[in-house]
XYZ file of C-alpha atoms in Angstrom:
625
model
C 25.354 11.108 8.247
C 24.821 7.523 7.144
C 28.478 6.647 7.760
C 28.277 8.328 11.160
C 25.149 6.322 11.940
C 26.840 3.088 10.886
C 29.925 3.860 12.918
C 27.837 4.902 15.919
C 25.784 1.708 15.676
C 28.880 -0.489 15.534
C 30.424 1.372 18.453
C 27.228 1.080 20.481
C 26.939 -2.660 19.801
C 30.618 -3.225 20.675
C 30.148 -1.253 23.869
C 26.970 -3.209 24.663
C 28.734 -6.521 24.086
C 31.578 -5.420 26.351
C 29.116 -4.322 29.012
C 27.293 -7.635 28.744
C 30.557 -9.522 29.164
C 31.397 -7.461 32.212
C 27.959 -8.038 33.733
C 28.037 -11.749 33.058
C 31.543 -11.941 34.498
C 30.338 -10.001 37.529
C 27.396 -12.375 37.939
C 29.743 -15.357 37.629
C 32.099 -13.803 40.129
C 29.186 -13.146 42.443
C 28.023 -16.709 41.976
C 31.451 -18.025 42.764
C 31.859 -15.636 45.674
C 28.574 -16.737 47.179
C 29.489 -20.358 46.701
C 33.000 -19.754 48.007
C 31.728 -18.081 51.157
C 29.559 -21.106 51.959
C 32.386 -23.495 51.161
C 34.798 -21.609 53.417
C 32.265 -21.676 56.258
C 31.732 -25.468 56.120
C 35.447 -26.105 55.624
C 36.249 -24.243 58.847
C 33.389 -25.960 60.649
C 34.568 -29.395 59.560
C 37.887 -28.778 61.279
C 36.376 -27.655 64.588
C 36.623 -30.494 67.107
C 33.669 -29.131 69.122
C 31.372 -30.497 66.419
C 32.698 -34.020 66.808
C 30.515 -34.346 69.891
C 26.757 -34.586 69.527
C 24.543 -31.916 71.081
C 23.916 -30.841 73.712
C 27.678 -31.129 74.348
C 29.672 -27.870 73.848
C 26.599 -25.905 72.719
C 28.066 -22.620 73.778
C 31.136 -23.250 71.599
C 29.053 -24.493 68.713
C 26.693 -21.488 68.868
C 29.545 -18.994 69.084
C 31.348 -20.503 66.103
C 28.211 -20.764 63.964
C 27.180 -17.203 64.848
C 30.567 -15.904 63.662
C 30.347 -17.904 60.410
C 26.789 -16.703 59.654
C 27.481 -13.055 60.387
C 30.460 -13.144 57.978
C 28.198 -13.511 54.914
C 24.543 -12.499 54.286
C 24.442 -15.082 51.479
C 24.468 -18.009 53.957
C 20.931 -18.777 54.990
C 21.905 -21.331 57.638
C 24.553 -23.839 58.772
C 24.072 -27.271 60.251
C 25.802 -30.533 61.262
C 24.300 -33.982 60.893
C 25.460 -36.975 62.924
C 25.285 -40.706 62.130
C 22.966 -41.184 65.138
C 20.434 -38.748 63.669
C 21.467 -35.932 65.980
C 21.395 -32.510 64.381
C 22.573 -28.930 65.004
C 21.164 -26.061 62.863
C 21.835 -22.308 63.284
C 20.279 -19.340 61.353
C 20.935 -15.600 61.575
C 17.368 -14.348 61.948
C 18.509 -10.696 61.949
C 19.321 -11.087 58.220
C 16.279 -13.217 57.425
C 12.787 -11.845 58.047
C 11.396 -15.111 56.674
C 13.091 -17.129 59.397
C 12.104 -14.642 62.058
C 8.484 -14.898 61.001
C 8.534 -18.695 60.604
C 10.042 -19.195 64.105
C 8.078 -16.426 65.821
C 11.380 -15.327 67.299
C 11.248 -13.354 70.567
C 12.136 -9.675 70.712
C 15.893 -9.068 70.613
C 16.739 -12.464 69.181
C 19.578 -12.407 66.626
C 20.535 -16.051 66.321
C 18.396 -19.177 66.457
C 19.884 -22.672 67.000
C 17.979 -25.904 66.595
C 19.128 -29.249 68.033
C 17.828 -32.769 67.743
C 19.108 -34.832 70.621
C 18.784 -38.451 71.832
C 17.838 -41.631 70.073
C 14.694 -43.642 69.664
C 11.607 -42.484 71.555
C 13.707 -40.064 73.546
C 14.563 -37.917 70.481
C 13.838 -34.275 71.189
C 13.845 -31.155 68.913
C 14.556 -27.822 70.567
C 15.046 -24.191 69.373
C 17.273 -21.833 71.363
C 17.293 -18.024 70.725
C 20.293 -15.828 71.440
C 20.817 -12.060 71.471
C 23.663 -10.118 69.874
C 25.967 -11.122 72.769
C 25.193 -14.816 72.197
C 23.310 -14.924 75.476
C 20.443 -17.403 75.604
C 17.190 -15.446 75.940
C 14.616 -18.136 75.138
C 14.278 -21.887 74.626
C 11.466 -23.713 72.906
C 10.920 -27.511 72.771
C 9.215 -28.868 69.678
C 7.063 -31.977 69.812
C 8.085 -33.126 66.322
C 11.570 -34.631 66.082
C 11.007 -36.570 62.907
C 13.633 -34.692 60.925
C 16.525 -37.062 60.183
C 19.616 -35.492 58.554
C 20.817 -38.881 57.458
C 17.981 -39.049 54.908
C 18.684 -35.658 53.363
C 20.341 -35.350 49.901
C 23.155 -33.151 51.204
C 24.113 -35.686 53.876
C 24.010 -38.580 51.436
C 25.955 -36.744 48.739
C 28.784 -35.735 51.107
C 28.906 -39.205 52.643
C 29.174 -40.853 49.239
C 31.789 -38.524 47.873
C 33.845 -38.441 51.026
C 34.470 -34.754 50.220
C 32.622 -31.560 49.271
C 29.267 -31.905 47.493
C 26.602 -29.485 46.268
C 22.855 -30.092 46.105
C 20.419 -27.878 44.335
C 19.567 -25.292 43.485
C 16.070 -25.538 44.918
C 13.566 -23.507 46.882
C 14.180 -23.758 50.570
C 11.147 -25.048 52.492
C 11.104 -22.612 55.374
C 12.121 -19.294 53.754
C 10.892 -19.967 50.209
C 14.061 -18.506 48.697
C 16.267 -20.038 45.992
C 19.465 -21.584 47.202
C 21.716 -24.603 47.174
C 23.348 -26.677 49.852
C 27.080 -27.268 50.179
C 28.169 -30.114 52.406
C 31.319 -31.989 53.405
C 32.334 -34.613 56.030
C 34.253 -33.716 59.162
C 37.980 -34.208 58.803
C 38.252 -36.577 61.735
C 34.929 -38.381 61.319
C 33.596 -38.925 57.784
C 30.190 -39.887 59.144
C 29.569 -36.423 60.604
C 28.541 -34.042 57.754
C 28.656 -30.252 57.857
C 26.294 -28.323 55.569
C 25.384 -24.733 54.640
C 22.443 -23.255 52.724
C 23.603 -20.593 50.275
C 21.052 -18.059 48.960
C 21.119 -17.474 45.159
C 18.416 -14.771 44.909
C 21.138 -12.127 45.167
C 22.194 -13.197 41.675
C 18.732 -12.300 40.356
C 18.826 -8.902 42.089
C 22.324 -8.343 40.701
C 21.224 -9.050 37.134
C 18.189 -6.741 37.551
C 20.069 -3.940 39.304
C 23.002 -3.843 36.865
C 20.965 -4.302 33.659
C 22.851 -3.197 30.553
C 19.767 -1.548 29.037
C 16.127 -0.791 29.679
C 14.889 -4.058 28.084
C 17.776 -6.374 28.844
C 17.205 -9.650 30.676
C 19.515 -11.989 32.572
C 19.304 -15.696 33.182
C 21.231 -18.407 35.023
C 20.978 -22.016 33.883
C 22.281 -25.073 35.719
C 24.411 -27.799 34.143
C 21.282 -29.391 32.638
C 20.336 -26.073 30.990
C 17.475 -25.652 33.433
C 16.545 -22.067 34.296
C 17.245 -21.291 37.958
C 17.566 -17.496 37.998
C 15.639 -14.790 36.120
C 16.411 -11.070 36.360
C 12.727 -10.128 36.266
C 11.226 -10.286 39.770
C 7.784 -11.447 38.628
C 9.247 -14.193 36.450
C 11.671 -15.130 39.247
C 8.622 -15.733 41.422
C 7.383 -18.177 38.754
C 10.732 -19.896 38.879
C 10.483 -20.256 42.649
C 6.899 -21.480 42.452
C 7.868 -24.275 40.074
C 10.908 -25.396 42.023
C 10.137 -27.492 45.044
C 12.990 -28.595 47.317
C 14.962 -31.158 45.330
C 12.582 -30.956 42.360
C 14.003 -30.935 38.824
C 10.908 -29.936 36.875
C 11.632 -27.554 33.974
C 10.325 -24.036 34.408
C 7.542 -22.868 32.042
C 7.591 -19.084 31.649
C 6.018 -16.875 28.976
C 9.255 -15.314 27.765
C 10.023 -15.457 23.996
C 13.624 -14.343 24.627
C 14.076 -17.208 27.138
C 12.744 -19.671 24.531
C 15.239 -18.408 21.947
C 18.147 -18.554 24.417
C 17.292 -22.122 25.459
C 17.245 -23.223 21.833
C 20.716 -21.736 21.388
C 21.949 -23.495 24.531
C 20.654 -26.797 23.247
C 22.236 -26.273 19.826
C 25.397 -28.354 19.175
C 27.049 -25.274 17.638
C 26.735 -23.306 20.861
C 30.021 -22.174 22.390
C 30.207 -20.384 25.712
C 31.871 -16.974 25.683
C 30.664 -16.015 22.184
C 28.473 -13.035 21.340
C 25.187 -14.326 19.972
C 22.809 -12.679 17.525
C 19.215 -13.850 17.164
C 15.762 -12.505 16.373
C 12.639 -12.532 18.524
C 9.406 -11.411 16.908
C 11.299 -9.626 14.177
C 13.414 -7.723 16.736
C 17.191 -8.421 16.576
C 18.824 -9.315 19.893
C 22.394 -9.446 21.173
C 23.451 -11.897 23.909
C 26.553 -12.830 25.891
C 26.991 -16.186 27.670
C 29.477 -17.242 30.306
C 29.830 -20.373 32.483
C 30.871 -20.787 36.116
C 33.260 -23.602 35.148
C 33.077 -27.367 35.095
C 34.082 -28.144 38.662
C 32.112 -30.737 40.601
C 30.676 -28.166 42.965
C 29.758 -25.375 40.553
C 28.536 -27.854 37.916
C 29.060 -25.553 34.876
C 26.187 -23.164 35.462
C 25.634 -20.655 32.638
C 24.900 -16.926 32.906
C 23.189 -15.307 29.886
C 22.686 -11.553 29.346
C 20.440 -10.605 26.389
C 19.057 -7.292 25.115
C 17.360 -5.951 21.958
C 19.779 -4.289 19.572
C 17.480 -1.251 19.385
C 18.331 -0.441 23.027
C 21.859 0.338 21.899
C 21.207 1.650 18.387
C 18.282 3.893 19.397
C 20.542 6.833 20.285
C 22.267 6.521 16.913
C 18.895 6.238 15.142
C 17.558 9.225 17.091
C 20.702 11.137 16.245
C 20.337 10.129 12.596
C 16.674 11.205 12.589
C 17.572 14.524 14.229
C 20.405 15.033 11.757
C 18.071 14.157 8.854
C 15.379 16.443 10.241
C 17.883 19.270 10.627
C 19.354 18.548 7.198
C 15.848 18.382 5.724
C 14.914 21.659 7.365
C 18.143 23.289 6.143
C 17.524 21.811 2.670
C 13.974 23.155 2.682
C 15.230 26.560 3.831
C 17.951 26.358 1.185
C 15.408 25.486 -1.504
C 13.131 28.322 -0.425
C 16.026 30.759 -0.359
C 17.217 29.414 -3.689
C 13.756 29.880 -5.189
C 13.534 33.405 -3.737
C 17.006 34.271 -5.002
C 16.248 32.608 -8.345
C 12.989 34.534 -8.642
C 14.766 37.739 -7.670
C 17.466 37.051 -10.265
C 15.018 35.800 -12.884
C 12.753 38.809 -12.383
C 15.728 41.077 -12.889
C 16.891 39.025 -15.845
C 13.374 39.137 -17.344
C 13.413 42.917 -17.088
C 16.875 43.004 -18.636
C 15.794 40.555 -21.358
C 12.796 42.698 -22.181
C 15.062 45.721 -22.122
C 17.500 44.021 -24.496
C 14.662 42.998 -26.825
C 13.440 46.609 -26.893
C 16.969 47.772 -27.703
C 17.123 45.111 -30.429
C 13.881 46.540 -31.817
C 15.386 50.019 -31.581
C 12.783 50.963 -29.001
C 15.087 53.247 -27.028
C 12.667 54.575 -24.461
C 14.236 54.705 -20.985
C 12.798 51.911 -18.796
C 14.069 53.357 -15.541
C 17.012 52.283 -13.421
C 17.009 48.613 -12.343
C 18.507 47.908 -8.930
C 19.365 44.374 -7.776
C 21.183 42.868 -4.802
C 23.210 40.855 -7.297
C 26.246 42.829 -8.406
C 26.404 41.125 -11.817
C 22.754 42.101 -12.520
C 23.545 45.727 -11.714
C 26.616 45.559 -13.978
C 24.524 44.106 -16.823
C 21.800 46.716 -16.272
C 24.411 49.480 -16.439
C 25.851 47.967 -19.596
C 22.412 47.813 -21.252
C 21.676 51.371 -20.190
C 24.955 52.500 -21.741
C 24.136 50.533 -24.895
C 20.704 52.200 -25.068
C 22.272 55.638 -24.754
C 24.902 54.837 -27.399
C 22.384 53.312 -29.841
C 19.957 56.152 -29.129
C 22.631 58.642 -30.010
C 23.572 56.911 -33.258
C 19.901 56.339 -34.112
C 19.531 60.070 -34.485
C 21.797 59.872 -37.526
C 20.079 57.063 -39.385
C 16.533 56.017 -40.267
C 15.570 53.970 -37.216
C 12.623 52.243 -38.819
C 14.792 51.333 -41.784
C 17.355 49.738 -39.505
C 14.638 47.873 -37.624
C 13.155 46.484 -40.817
C 16.539 45.572 -42.276
C 17.405 43.579 -39.159
C 14.012 41.902 -39.161
C 14.289 40.967 -42.838
C 17.828 39.632 -42.510
C 19.302 41.890 -45.210
C 22.025 43.503 -43.061
C 24.967 41.805 -44.755
C 26.927 43.955 -47.144
C 26.741 42.773 -50.758
C 23.379 41.031 -50.285
C 21.508 43.399 -52.669
C 18.842 41.805 -54.876
C 16.656 42.898 -57.786
C 13.074 43.607 -56.853
C 10.201 45.906 -57.609
C 9.920 49.013 -55.430
C 8.092 52.316 -55.387
C 10.380 55.327 -54.823
C 9.461 58.813 -53.594
C 11.714 61.889 -53.787
C 10.799 65.206 -52.192
C 12.350 68.653 -52.309
C 11.500 72.066 -50.791
C 11.069 74.876 -53.310
C 13.480 77.798 -52.914
C 15.002 76.316 -49.768
C 18.306 78.006 -50.548
C 16.595 81.376 -50.418
C 14.902 80.457 -47.166
C 18.222 79.439 -45.675
C 19.862 82.720 -46.672
C 17.253 84.745 -44.833
C 17.396 82.689 -41.620
C 20.023 81.808 -39.072
C 21.370 78.264 -39.129
C 19.652 77.532 -35.834
C 16.284 78.633 -37.211
C 16.828 76.582 -40.341
C 17.678 73.498 -38.314
C 14.606 73.947 -36.074
C 12.377 74.448 -39.113
C 13.718 71.334 -40.831
C 13.490 69.249 -37.693
C 9.756 69.935 -37.408
C 9.352 69.290 -41.120
C 11.305 66.034 -41.128
C 9.506 64.792 -37.963
C 6.200 65.221 -39.757
C 7.443 63.593 -42.929
C 9.080 60.633 -41.123
C 5.984 59.830 -39.089
C 3.668 59.872 -42.135
C 6.016 57.688 -44.213
C 6.380 55.088 -41.440
C 2.585 54.950 -40.884
C 2.104 54.164 -44.576
C 4.564 51.281 -44.602
C 7.442 53.130 -46.224
C 10.972 53.775 -45.069
C 13.053 56.877 -45.459
C 16.297 55.681 -46.973
C 18.131 58.984 -46.789
C 17.844 62.669 -45.925
C 19.487 64.680 -48.739
C 19.746 68.199 -47.382
C 16.114 69.383 -47.403
C 15.105 66.386 -49.546
C 13.811 62.965 -48.615
C 14.443 59.652 -50.378
C 11.797 57.039 -49.403
C 10.706 53.696 -50.783
C 8.118 50.914 -50.388
C 8.193 47.112 -50.724
C 11.668 46.957 -49.185
C 13.022 45.792 -46.894
C 9.578 44.401 -45.940
C 7.453 43.077 -48.835
C 4.312 45.117 -49.466
C 1.913 43.914 -52.240
C 0.127 47.300 -52.118
C 3.298 49.358 -52.208
C 2.112 51.562 -55.121
C -1.168 52.446 -53.455
C 0.531 53.023 -50.105
C 3.081 55.274 -51.728
C 0.408 57.289 -53.494
C -1.686 57.565 -50.338
C 1.391 58.533 -48.331
C 2.339 61.245 -50.854
C -1.139 62.822 -50.726
C -1.032 62.669 -46.938
C 2.392 64.301 -46.956
C 1.051 67.071 -49.190
C -1.893 67.604 -46.899
C 0.278 67.488 -43.791
C 2.754 69.997 -45.204
C -0.097 72.318 -46.208
C -1.304 72.208 -42.605
C 2.235 72.832 -41.380
C 2.655 75.795 -43.741
C -0.599 77.312 -42.472
C 0.832 77.179 -38.988
C 4.152 78.617 -40.149
C 2.337 81.491 -41.925
C 0.447 82.368 -38.790
C 3.693 82.178 -36.788
C 5.586 84.298 -39.244
C 7.734 81.444 -40.422
C 8.503 80.637 -44.034
C 6.303 78.155 -45.876
C 7.933 74.926 -47.010
C 6.405 74.284 -50.426
C 7.347 70.681 -51.244
C 7.524 68.917 -54.615
C 7.156 65.119 -54.937
C 8.310 62.573 -57.525
C 6.875 59.015 -57.625
C 7.966 56.077 -59.720
C 7.725 52.300 -59.433
C 9.917 49.700 -61.080
C 12.743 47.201 -60.591
C 15.851 48.258 -58.729
C 18.759 46.636 -56.931
C 17.944 46.768 -53.212
C 20.038 45.811 -50.235
C 22.992 46.601 -48.003
C 25.912 47.976 -49.991
C 29.200 49.510 -49.001
C 32.378 48.518 -47.167
C 32.474 46.020 -44.345
C 33.095 48.798 -41.818
C 30.454 51.148 -43.235
C 27.358 50.169 -45.147
C 24.099 51.650 -46.309
C 20.752 50.109 -47.120
C 19.549 51.641 -50.360
C 18.103 51.039 -53.807
C 20.026 51.746 -57.014
C 19.055 51.783 -60.647
C 17.018 53.666 -63.225
C 13.858 53.455 -61.122
C 15.470 55.643 -58.453
C 16.755 58.085 -61.092
C 13.343 58.424 -62.701
C 11.710 59.222 -59.353
C 14.363 61.862 -58.709
C 13.857 63.410 -62.187
C 10.077 63.457 -61.767
C 10.476 65.497 -58.607
C 12.575 67.997 -60.590
C 10.022 68.215 -63.435
C 7.535 69.817 -61.051
C 9.330 73.114 -61.767
C 8.452 72.894 -65.459
C 4.835 71.895 -64.955
C 4.162 74.075 -61.901
C 2.848 71.025 -60.047
C 3.462 69.458 -56.615
C 3.177 65.694 -57.220
C 4.322 64.046 -60.402
C 4.157 60.305 -61.053
C 5.180 58.034 -63.885
C 2.897 55.991 -66.149
C 4.070 52.878 -64.204
C 2.549 54.373 -61.047
C -0.591 55.390 -62.853
C -1.130 51.911 -64.266
C -0.393 50.121 -60.958
C -2.310 52.438 -58.684
C -5.821 51.766 -57.465
C -8.620 53.435 -59.407
C -9.463 55.475 -56.348
C -6.547 57.767 -57.095
C -6.949 60.638 -59.590
C -4.155 61.361 -62.050
C -3.941 64.145 -64.676
C -1.878 63.283 -67.779
C 0.766 65.872 -68.659
C 2.324 64.111 -71.667
C 5.884 63.211 -72.400
C 8.734 65.146 -70.812
C 12.469 65.102 -71.293
C 14.186 64.562 -67.980
C 17.665 65.917 -67.395
C 20.328 63.266 -68.033
C 17.941 60.838 -69.761
C 17.721 60.031 -73.456
C 14.184 58.608 -73.212
C 11.258 60.806 -72.434
C 9.036 60.179 -69.428
C 5.247 59.942 -69.638
C 4.274 62.235 -66.768
C 1.073 62.268 -64.665
C 0.058 64.580 -61.832
C -1.386 62.862 -58.751
C -4.076 65.296 -57.754
C -6.210 63.402 -55.251
C -8.144 60.354 -54.147
C -11.762 59.329 -54.007
C -13.515 58.553 -50.705
C -12.510 54.902 -51.094
C -8.883 56.014 -50.748
C -9.326 58.662 -48.083
C -6.208 60.617 -47.255
C -5.550 62.234 -43.896
C -3.034 64.693 -42.646
C -0.544 63.951 -39.998
C -2.954 65.426 -37.482
C -5.806 63.177 -38.518
C -7.858 65.788 -40.424
C -9.363 64.800 -43.793
C -7.617 66.130 -46.892
C -9.405 67.730 -49.795
C -10.966 65.173 -52.129
C -10.299 65.719 -55.768
C -12.794 64.042 -58.071
C -12.158 64.030 -61.782
C -9.241 65.556 -63.695
């Protein structure tokens, strides 16, 4: 847009300069034409022998010739002939000049008025004759004043001295008050008889005003002394006329800053006619073109100047630029609004997808509903996440979800990153489950175990533990891994009592429903084990290995010998809070172990370590041994 504006401005200024040159050339041509018409008229008159004789001789011939010459050009105000005796003939076309008609009080129907000064000495007489369109005399008026003497006039003297054509003026003509100049030349056969014509120059002012190149352009004409003689503004032209008396050479004083700047340029030694000029008036840049009428004796090198503010020509380009900028700004604003709306639409969808992805990362596989977007890529991503949720949800059924979540959170998902640490391990087993399975269909067994494991899993997770593995009808759980838990022994004990209470409540429901009771035995032990992700790169398992795990498993099996439900090791007894009640059972020989195990039965908790079932009901408090 800026380049277009620059190009448009240059083109407009070039076109303006060309138009100014054409107008100034037209004004010069008009100036020359006006001057040429007057020159042709006096040249023809100077060759007419009828004018060699003083009036009143051959008046009909004189009037007819002058009438033809005046009607040929509206720019000729009047024609006259001055004689060495003081005789004078003057003709004006009053049909073209309301000023003359008014000044002479011409009769009705008069077209031409001819004035003669006849005789010599006291007998000199001035007379006006009025003729109609057919050159018929319709009125005659004798004037008392015959003091006008052509021999004293500048035009007569100039032509007499030069012996050829001469120009006088420009000046304001006395009778009509219009601007003009006089062209005069001697008769061919008598150099003492001088023919003259008054040429009107106000048409140049009207031409410059009528054919202005722009709304604020101005036109001037200066004479050979750089004096203003024509102004395109009618009001200022009146000031020019008011300051120019006939033959006066006083400089014109007009309130026109552009005129002042132009005159300074004309007076500058670097000024060259025909060049485009650039100047500033009141901070406003202007463009001007100057042309001269030539340096002949008659035309005297008058200068025509056309000037206009640059803004007259650049305004369309500026307006176009402003409109283009406004449109571009509006489109940009609309674009920004649409971009924000689209961005918000996309970002809202992406936020939902991000939240969805975070939930999947946290193994929260609840369905968030179908996301629909107008952006195809968003829909594709939403479909991919939905497929990922379904796939992960399916696989999550086959692994401890909370264990996976905690492993990822703790950063222990790399195979071979197992470390030694203290843990508390719980093993469970259902008494006579083989017998139960034999008396039930596989579907009933699966349904029974599913309810059982759902209860067990929820209670273990609420107490900060993780189920490492389901071993048939058994559960392998641990605490203090993968998340550290400083109260892992107490939490494990509390969880075991809650499991016992929850299973008792479950069995009560099974008994009433005619289902088998799932009597569960528990083994608790705490100690150091190797914990972490172990296995192949393509298949791994998070587990704990070592004697601590084996002892917990053996304690669960010893419940058969002691007829108990919950057995714990001395390590658990010593690390557990005093709110838990343990009954010592002595040393026992576990299968596969050389060393005996000091066995304790966990039989309850005080009110400080209240245990609840999975349904929130309080368990039985066991106080004492």
